[in-house]
Tab-separated table of N, CA and C in Angstrom:
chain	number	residue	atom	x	y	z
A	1	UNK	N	-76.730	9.924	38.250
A	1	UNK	CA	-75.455	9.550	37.665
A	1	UNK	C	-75.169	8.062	37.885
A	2	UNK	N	-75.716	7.452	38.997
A	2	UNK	CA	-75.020	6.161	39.599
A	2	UNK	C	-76.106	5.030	38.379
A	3	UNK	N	-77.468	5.366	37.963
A	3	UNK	CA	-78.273	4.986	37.242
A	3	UNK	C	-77.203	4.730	35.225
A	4	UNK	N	-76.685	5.885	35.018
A	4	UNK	CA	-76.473	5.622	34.035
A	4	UNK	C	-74.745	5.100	33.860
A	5	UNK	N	-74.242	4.940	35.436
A	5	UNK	CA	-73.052	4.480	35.054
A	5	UNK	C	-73.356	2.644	34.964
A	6	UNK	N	-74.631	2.266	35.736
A	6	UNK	CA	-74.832	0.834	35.843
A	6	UNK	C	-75.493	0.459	34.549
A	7	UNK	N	-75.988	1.497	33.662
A	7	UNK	CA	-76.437	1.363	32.697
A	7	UNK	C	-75.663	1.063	31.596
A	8	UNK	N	-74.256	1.914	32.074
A	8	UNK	CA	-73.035	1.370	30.660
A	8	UNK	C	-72.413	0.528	30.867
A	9	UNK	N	-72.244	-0.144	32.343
A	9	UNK	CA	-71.697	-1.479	32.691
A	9	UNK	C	-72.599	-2.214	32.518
A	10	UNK	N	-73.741	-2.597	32.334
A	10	UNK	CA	-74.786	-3.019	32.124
A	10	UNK	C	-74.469	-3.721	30.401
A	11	UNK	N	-74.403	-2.843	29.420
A	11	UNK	CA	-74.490	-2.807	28.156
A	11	UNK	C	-73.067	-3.206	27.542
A	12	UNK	N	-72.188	-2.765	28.767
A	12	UNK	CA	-71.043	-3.399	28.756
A	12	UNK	C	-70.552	-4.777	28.299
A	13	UNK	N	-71.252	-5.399	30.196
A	13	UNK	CA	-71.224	-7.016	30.085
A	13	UNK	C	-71.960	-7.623	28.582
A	14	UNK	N	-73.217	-6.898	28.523
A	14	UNK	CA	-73.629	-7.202	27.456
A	14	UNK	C	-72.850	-7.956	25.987
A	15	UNK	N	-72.226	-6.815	25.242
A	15	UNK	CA	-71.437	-6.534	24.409
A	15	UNK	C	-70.064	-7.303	24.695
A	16	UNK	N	-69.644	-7.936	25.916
A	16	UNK	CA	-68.284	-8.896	25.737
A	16	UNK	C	-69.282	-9.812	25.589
A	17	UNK	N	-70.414	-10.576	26.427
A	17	UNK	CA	-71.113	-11.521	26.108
A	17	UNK	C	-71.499	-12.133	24.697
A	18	UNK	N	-72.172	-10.791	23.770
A	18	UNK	CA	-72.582	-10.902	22.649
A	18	UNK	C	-71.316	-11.734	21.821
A	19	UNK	N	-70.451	-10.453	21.933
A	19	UNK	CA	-69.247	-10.951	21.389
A	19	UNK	C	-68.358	-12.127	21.833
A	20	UNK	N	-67.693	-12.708	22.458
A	20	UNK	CA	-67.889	-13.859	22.811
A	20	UNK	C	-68.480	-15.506	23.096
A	21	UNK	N	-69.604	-15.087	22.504
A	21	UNK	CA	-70.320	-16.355	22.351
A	21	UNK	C	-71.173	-15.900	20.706
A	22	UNK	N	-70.786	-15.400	20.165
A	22	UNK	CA	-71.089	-15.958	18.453
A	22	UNK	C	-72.765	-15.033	18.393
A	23	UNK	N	-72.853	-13.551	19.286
A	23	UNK	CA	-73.887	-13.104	19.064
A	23	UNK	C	-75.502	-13.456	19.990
A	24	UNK	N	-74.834	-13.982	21.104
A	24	UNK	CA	-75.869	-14.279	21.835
A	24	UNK	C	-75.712	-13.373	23.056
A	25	UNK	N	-76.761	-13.706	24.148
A	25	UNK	CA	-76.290	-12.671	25.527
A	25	UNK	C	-77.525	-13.495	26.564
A	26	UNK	N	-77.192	-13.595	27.693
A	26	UNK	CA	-77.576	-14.172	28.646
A	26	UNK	C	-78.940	-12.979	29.355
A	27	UNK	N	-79.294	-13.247	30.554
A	27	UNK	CA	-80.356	-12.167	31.261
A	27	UNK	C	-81.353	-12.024	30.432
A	28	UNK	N	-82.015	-10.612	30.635
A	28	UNK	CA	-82.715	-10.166	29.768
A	28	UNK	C	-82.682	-10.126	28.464
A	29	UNK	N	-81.603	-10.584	27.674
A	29	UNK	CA	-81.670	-11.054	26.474
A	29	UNK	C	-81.696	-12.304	26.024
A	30	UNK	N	-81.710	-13.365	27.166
A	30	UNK	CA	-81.926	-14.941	26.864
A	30	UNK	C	-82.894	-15.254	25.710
A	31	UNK	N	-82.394	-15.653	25.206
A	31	UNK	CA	-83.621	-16.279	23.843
A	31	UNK	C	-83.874	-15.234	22.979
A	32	UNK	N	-83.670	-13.907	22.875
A	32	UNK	CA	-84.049	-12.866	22.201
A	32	UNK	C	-82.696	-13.013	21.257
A	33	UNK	N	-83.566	-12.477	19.695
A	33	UNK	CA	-82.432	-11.594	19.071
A	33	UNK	C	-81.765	-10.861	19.438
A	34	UNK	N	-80.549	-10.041	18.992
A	34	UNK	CA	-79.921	-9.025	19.560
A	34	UNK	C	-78.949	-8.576	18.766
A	35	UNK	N	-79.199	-7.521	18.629
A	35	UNK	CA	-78.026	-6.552	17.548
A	35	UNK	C	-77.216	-5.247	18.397
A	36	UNK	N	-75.789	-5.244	17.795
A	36	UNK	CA	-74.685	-4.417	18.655
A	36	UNK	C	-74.883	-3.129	17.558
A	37	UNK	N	-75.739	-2.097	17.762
A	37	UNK	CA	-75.744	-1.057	16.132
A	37	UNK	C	-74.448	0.516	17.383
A	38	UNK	N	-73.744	0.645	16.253
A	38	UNK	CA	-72.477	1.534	16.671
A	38	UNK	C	-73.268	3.031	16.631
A	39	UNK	N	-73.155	3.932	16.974
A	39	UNK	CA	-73.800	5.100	16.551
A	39	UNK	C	-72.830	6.332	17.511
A	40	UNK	N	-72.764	7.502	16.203
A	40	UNK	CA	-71.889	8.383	16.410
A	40	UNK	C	-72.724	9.774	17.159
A	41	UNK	N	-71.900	9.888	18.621
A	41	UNK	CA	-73.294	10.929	18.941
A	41	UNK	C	-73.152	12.435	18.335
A	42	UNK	N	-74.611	12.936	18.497
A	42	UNK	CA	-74.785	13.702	17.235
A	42	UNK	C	-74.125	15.151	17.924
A	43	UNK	N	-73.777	15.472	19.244
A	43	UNK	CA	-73.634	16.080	19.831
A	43	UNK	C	-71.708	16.344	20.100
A	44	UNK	N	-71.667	15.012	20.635
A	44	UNK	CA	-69.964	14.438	20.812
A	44	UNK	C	-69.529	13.936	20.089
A	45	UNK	N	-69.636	13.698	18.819
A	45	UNK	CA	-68.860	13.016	18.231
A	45	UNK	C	-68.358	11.439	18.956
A	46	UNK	N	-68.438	10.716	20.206
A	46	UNK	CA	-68.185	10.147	20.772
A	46	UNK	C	-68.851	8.777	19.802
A	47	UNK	N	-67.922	8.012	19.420
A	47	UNK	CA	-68.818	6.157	19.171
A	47	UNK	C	-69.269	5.429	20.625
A	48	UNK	N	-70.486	5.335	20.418
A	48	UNK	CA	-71.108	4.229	21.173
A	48	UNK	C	-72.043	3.134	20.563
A	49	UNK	N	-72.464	2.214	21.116
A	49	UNK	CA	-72.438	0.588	20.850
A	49	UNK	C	-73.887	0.303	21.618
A	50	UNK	N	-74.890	0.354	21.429
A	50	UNK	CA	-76.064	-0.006	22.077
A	50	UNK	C	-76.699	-1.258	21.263
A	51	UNK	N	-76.692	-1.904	22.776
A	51	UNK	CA	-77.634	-3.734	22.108
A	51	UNK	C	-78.914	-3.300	21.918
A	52	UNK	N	-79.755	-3.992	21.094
A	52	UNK	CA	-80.774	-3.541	21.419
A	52	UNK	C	-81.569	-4.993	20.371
A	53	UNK	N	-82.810	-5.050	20.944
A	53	UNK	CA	-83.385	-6.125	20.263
A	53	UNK	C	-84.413	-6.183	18.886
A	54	UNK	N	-83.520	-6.433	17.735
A	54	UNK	CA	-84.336	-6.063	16.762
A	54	UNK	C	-85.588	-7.049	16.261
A	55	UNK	N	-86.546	-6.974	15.144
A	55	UNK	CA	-86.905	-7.528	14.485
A	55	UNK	C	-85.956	-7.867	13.195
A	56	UNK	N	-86.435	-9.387	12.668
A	56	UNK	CA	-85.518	-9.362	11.818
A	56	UNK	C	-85.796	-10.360	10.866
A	57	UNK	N	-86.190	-10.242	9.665
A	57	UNK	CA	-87.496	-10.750	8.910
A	57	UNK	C	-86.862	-10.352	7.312
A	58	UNK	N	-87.142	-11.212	6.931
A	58	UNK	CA	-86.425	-11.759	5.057
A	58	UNK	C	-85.176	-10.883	4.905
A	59	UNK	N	-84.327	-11.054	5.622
A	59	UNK	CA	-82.942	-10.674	5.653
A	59	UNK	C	-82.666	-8.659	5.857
A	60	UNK	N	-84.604	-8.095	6.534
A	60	UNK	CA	-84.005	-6.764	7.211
A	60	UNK	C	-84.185	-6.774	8.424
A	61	UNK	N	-83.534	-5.666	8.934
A	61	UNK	CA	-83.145	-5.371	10.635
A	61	UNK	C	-83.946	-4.213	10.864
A	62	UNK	N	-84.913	-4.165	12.102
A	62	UNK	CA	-85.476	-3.226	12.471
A	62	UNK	C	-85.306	-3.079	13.495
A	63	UNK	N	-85.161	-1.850	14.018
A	63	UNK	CA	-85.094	-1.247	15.593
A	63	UNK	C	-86.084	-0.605	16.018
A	64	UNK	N	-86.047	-0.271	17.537
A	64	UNK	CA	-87.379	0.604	18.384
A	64	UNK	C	-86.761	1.212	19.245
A	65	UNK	N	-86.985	2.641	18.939
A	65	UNK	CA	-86.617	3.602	20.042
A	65	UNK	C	-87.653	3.293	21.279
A	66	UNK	N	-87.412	2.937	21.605
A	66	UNK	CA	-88.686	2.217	22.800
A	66	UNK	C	-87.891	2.971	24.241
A	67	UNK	N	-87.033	2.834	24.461
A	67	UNK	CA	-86.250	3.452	25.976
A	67	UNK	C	-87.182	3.019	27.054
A	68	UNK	N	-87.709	1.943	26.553
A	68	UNK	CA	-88.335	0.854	27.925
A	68	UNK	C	-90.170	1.605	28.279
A	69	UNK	N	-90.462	2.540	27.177
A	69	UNK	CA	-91.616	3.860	26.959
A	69	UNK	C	-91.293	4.765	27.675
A	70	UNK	N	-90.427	5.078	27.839
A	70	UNK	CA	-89.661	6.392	27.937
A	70	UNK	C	-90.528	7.430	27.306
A	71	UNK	N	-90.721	8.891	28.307
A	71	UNK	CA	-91.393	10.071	27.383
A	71	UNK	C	-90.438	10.138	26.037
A	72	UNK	N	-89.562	10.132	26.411
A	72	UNK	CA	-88.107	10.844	25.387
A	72	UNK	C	-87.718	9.566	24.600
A	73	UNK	N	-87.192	10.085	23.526
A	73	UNK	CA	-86.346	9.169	22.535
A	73	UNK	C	-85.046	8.616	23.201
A	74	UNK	N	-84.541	7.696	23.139
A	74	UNK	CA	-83.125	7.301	23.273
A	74	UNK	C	-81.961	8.067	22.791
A	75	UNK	N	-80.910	8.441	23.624
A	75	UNK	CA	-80.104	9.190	22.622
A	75	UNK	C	-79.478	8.471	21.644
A	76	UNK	N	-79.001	7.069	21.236
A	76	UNK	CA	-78.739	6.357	20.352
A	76	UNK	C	-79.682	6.429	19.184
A	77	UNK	N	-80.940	7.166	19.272
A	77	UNK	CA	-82.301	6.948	18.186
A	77	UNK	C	-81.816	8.831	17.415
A	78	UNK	N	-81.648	9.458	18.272
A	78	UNK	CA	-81.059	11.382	18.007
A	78	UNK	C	-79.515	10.648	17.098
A	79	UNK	N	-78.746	10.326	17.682
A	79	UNK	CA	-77.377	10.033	16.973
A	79	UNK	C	-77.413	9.794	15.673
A	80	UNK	N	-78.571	8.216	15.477
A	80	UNK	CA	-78.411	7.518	14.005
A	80	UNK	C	-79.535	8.328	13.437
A	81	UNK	N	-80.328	9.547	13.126
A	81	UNK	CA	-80.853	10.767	12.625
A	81	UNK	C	-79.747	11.189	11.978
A	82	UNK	N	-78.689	12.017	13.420
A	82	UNK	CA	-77.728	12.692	12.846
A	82	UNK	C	-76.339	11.972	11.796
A	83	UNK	N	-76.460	10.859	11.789
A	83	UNK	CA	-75.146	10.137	11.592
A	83	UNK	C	-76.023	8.624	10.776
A	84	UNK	N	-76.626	8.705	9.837
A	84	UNK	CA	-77.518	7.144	9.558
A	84	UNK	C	-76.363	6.557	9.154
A	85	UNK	N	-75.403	6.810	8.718
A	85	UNK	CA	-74.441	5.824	7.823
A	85	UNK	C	-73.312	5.034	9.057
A	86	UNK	N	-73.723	4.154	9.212
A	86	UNK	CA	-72.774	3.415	10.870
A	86	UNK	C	-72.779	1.651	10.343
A	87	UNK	N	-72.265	1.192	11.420
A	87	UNK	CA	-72.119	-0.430	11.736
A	87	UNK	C	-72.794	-1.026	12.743
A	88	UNK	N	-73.050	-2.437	12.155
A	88	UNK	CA	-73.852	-3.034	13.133
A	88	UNK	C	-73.430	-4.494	13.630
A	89	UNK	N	-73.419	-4.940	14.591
A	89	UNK	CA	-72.717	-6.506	14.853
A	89	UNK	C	-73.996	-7.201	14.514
A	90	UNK	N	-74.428	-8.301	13.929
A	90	UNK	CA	-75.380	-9.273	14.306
A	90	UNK	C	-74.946	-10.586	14.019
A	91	UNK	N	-74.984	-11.134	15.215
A	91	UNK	CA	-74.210	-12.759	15.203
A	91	UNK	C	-72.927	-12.770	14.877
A	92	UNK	N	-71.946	-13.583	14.074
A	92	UNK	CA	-70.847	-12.933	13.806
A	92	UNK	C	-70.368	-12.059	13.295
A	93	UNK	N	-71.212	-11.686	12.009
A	93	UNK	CA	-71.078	-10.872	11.403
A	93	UNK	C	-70.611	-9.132	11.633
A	94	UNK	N	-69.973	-8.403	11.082
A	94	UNK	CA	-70.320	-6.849	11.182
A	94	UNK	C	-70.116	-6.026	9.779
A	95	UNK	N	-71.304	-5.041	9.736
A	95	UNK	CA	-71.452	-4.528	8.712
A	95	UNK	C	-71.781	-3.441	8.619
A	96	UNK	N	-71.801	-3.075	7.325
A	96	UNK	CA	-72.184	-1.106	7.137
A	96	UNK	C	-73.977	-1.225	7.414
A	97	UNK	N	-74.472	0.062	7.564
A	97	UNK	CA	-75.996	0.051	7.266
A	97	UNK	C	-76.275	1.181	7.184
A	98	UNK	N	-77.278	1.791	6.827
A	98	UNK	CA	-77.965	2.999	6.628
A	98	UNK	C	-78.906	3.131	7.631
A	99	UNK	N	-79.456	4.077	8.452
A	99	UNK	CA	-80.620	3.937	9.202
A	99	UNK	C	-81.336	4.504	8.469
A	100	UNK	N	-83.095	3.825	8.570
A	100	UNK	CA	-84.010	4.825	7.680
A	100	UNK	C	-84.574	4.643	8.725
A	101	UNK	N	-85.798	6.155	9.182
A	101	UNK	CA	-86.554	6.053	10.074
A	101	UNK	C	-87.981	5.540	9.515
A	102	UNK	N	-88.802	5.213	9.821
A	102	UNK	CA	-90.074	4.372	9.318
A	102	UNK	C	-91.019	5.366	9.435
A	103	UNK	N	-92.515	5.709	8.796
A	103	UNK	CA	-93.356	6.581	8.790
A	103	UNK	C	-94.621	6.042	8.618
A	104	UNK	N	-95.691	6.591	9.380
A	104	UNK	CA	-96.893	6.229	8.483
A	104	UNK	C	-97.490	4.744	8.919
A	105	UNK	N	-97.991	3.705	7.682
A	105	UNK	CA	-98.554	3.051	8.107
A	105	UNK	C	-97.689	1.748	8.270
A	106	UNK	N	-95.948	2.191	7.169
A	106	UNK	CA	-95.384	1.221	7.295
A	106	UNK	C	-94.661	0.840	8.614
A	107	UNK	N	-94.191	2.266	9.523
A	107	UNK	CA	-93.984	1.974	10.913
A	107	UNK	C	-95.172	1.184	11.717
A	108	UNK	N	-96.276	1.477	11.643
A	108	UNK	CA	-97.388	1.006	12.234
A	108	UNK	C	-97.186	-0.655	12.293
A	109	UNK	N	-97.692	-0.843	10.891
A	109	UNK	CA	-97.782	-2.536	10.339
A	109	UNK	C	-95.574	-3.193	11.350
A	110	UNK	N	-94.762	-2.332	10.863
A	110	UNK	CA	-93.676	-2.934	11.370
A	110	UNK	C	-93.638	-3.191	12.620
A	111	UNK	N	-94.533	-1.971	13.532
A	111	UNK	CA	-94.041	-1.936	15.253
A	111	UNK	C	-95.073	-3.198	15.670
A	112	UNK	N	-96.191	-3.217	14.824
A	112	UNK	CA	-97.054	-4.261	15.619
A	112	UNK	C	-96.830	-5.930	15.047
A	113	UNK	N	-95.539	-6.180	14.029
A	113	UNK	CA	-94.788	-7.457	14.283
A	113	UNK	C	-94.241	-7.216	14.986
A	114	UNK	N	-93.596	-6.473	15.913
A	114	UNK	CA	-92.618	-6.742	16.716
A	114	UNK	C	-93.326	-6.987	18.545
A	115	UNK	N	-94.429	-6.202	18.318
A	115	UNK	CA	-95.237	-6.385	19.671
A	115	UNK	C	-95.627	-7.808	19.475
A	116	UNK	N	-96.102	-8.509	18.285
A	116	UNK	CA	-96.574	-9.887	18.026
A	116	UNK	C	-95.296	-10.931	18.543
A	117	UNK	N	-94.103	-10.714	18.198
A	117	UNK	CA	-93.036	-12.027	19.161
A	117	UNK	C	-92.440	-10.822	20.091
A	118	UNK	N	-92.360	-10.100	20.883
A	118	UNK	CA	-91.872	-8.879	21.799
A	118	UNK	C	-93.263	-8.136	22.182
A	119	UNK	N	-94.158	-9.062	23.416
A	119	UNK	CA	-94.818	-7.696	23.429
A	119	UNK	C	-94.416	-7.290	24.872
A	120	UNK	N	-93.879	-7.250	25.236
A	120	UNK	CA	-93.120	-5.988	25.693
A	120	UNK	C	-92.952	-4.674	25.118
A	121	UNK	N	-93.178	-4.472	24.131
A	121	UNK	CA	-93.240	-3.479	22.967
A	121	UNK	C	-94.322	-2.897	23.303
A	122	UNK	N	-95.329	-3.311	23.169
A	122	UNK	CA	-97.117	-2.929	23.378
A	122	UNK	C	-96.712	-2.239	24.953
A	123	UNK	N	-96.380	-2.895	25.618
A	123	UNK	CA	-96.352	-2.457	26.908
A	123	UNK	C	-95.532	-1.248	26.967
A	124	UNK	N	-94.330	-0.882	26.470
A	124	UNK	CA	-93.572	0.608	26.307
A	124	UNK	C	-94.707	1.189	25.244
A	125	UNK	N	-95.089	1.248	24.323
A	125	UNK	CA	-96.000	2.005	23.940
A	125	UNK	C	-96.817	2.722	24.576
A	126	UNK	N	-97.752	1.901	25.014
A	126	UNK	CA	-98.977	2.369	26.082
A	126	UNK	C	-98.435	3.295	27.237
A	127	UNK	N	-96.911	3.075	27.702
A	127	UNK	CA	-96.459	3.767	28.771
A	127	UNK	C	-96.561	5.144	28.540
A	128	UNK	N	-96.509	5.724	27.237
A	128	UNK	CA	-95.782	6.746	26.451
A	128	UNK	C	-96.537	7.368	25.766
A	129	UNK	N	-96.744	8.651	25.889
A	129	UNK	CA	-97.491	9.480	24.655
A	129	UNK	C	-96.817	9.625	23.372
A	130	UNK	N	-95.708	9.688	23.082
A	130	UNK	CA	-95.143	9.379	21.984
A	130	UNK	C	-95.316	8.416	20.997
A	131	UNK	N	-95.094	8.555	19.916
A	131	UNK	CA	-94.980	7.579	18.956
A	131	UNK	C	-93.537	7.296	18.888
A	132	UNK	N	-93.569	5.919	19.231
A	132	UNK	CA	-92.173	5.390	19.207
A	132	UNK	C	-91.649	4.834	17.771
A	133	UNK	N	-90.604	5.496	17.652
A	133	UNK	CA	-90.039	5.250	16.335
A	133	UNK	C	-89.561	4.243	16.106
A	134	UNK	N	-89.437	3.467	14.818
A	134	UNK	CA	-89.321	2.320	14.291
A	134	UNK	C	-88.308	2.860	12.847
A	135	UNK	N	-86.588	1.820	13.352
A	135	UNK	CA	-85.725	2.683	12.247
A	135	UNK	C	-85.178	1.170	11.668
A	136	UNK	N	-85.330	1.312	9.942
A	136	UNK	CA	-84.302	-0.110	9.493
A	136	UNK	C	-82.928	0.491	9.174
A	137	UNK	N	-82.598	-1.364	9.775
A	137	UNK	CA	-80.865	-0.558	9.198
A	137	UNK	C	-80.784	-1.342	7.718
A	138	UNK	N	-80.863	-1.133	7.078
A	138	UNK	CA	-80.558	-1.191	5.509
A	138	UNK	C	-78.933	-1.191	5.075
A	139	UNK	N	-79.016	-2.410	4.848
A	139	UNK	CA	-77.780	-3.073	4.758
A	139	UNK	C	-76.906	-1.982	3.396
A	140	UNK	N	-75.901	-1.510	3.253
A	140	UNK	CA	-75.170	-0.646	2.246
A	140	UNK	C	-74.123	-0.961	1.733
C-alpha cells in the first residue's frame, strides 16, 4: 500500500510540474517528452491522469504499456480499452483523443522507434514475457 500511495504522490508532483511550467517535468522526466492522458477506470468509474512518455512523430502520439516490464499491463492501459474516447494534456495544449491499440507489425516497427530515442523501452521489454502494447491517441 505505502508503494502505491508514493506512486500517486509521485505522479502527483509530476502533473502540478507538467502543468505549471508549459508541459515540462523535472527528475526522471528531464529532457523527455511527456503527456498527461486522463483515463476513466474501467472498473470505478474513477478519472485518473497518468504521465507517461510518449513517442511523438508527424503530429501522432503514441504510448507504451511498459509498467517499467511489468508481467501485467498497467491499469491505465485496461481503462483506455474500456473507455478509448478521453483527454490528453501535451504541452499547453488539451484535447479529445481516441485510443487505438496497435497490432502486428505496425506495433512492432512503432515500439522499436521508441526503443531507438527511449531505450529504456528495450530494457522493459526483455524484462517481460509479454508483448507490451503500443496504443495511439488519435486526435478526434
Amino acid at each position: 500500500m505505502t508503494d502505491a500511495i508514493n506512486f500517486d504522490d509521485m505522479n502527483r508532483q509530476v502533473i502540478e510540474e507538467f502543468r505549471s511550467s508549459g508541459g515540462r517535468a523535472g527528475g526522471i522526466f528531464e529532457g523527455k517528452p511527456l503527456v498527461l492522458v486522463h483515463h476513466i477506470g474501467a472498473k470505478s468509474g474513477t478519472e485518473r491522469i497518468a504521465p507517461l512518455v510518449p513517442l511523438l512523430e508527424d503530429g501522432r502520439i503514441f504510448i507504451f504499456a511498459s509498467k517499467g516490464g511489468a508481467d501485467t499491463n498497467p491499469d491505465w492501459y485496461h481503462n483506455l480499452v474500456a473507455h478509448p474516447d478521453t483527454t490528453v494534456e501535451l504541452g499547453t495544449e488539451t484535447f479529445a483523443v481516441t485510443a487505438r491499440v496497435l497490432t502486428g507489425s505496425e506495433r512492432d516497427e512503432v515500439y522499436a522507434k521508441q526503443v531507438a530515442v527511449e531505450p529504456q523501452f528495450g530494457d522493459y521489454q526483455r524484462s517481460t514475457s509479454r508483448v507490451i502494447p503500443v496504443i495511439e491517441l488519435q486526435r478526434s
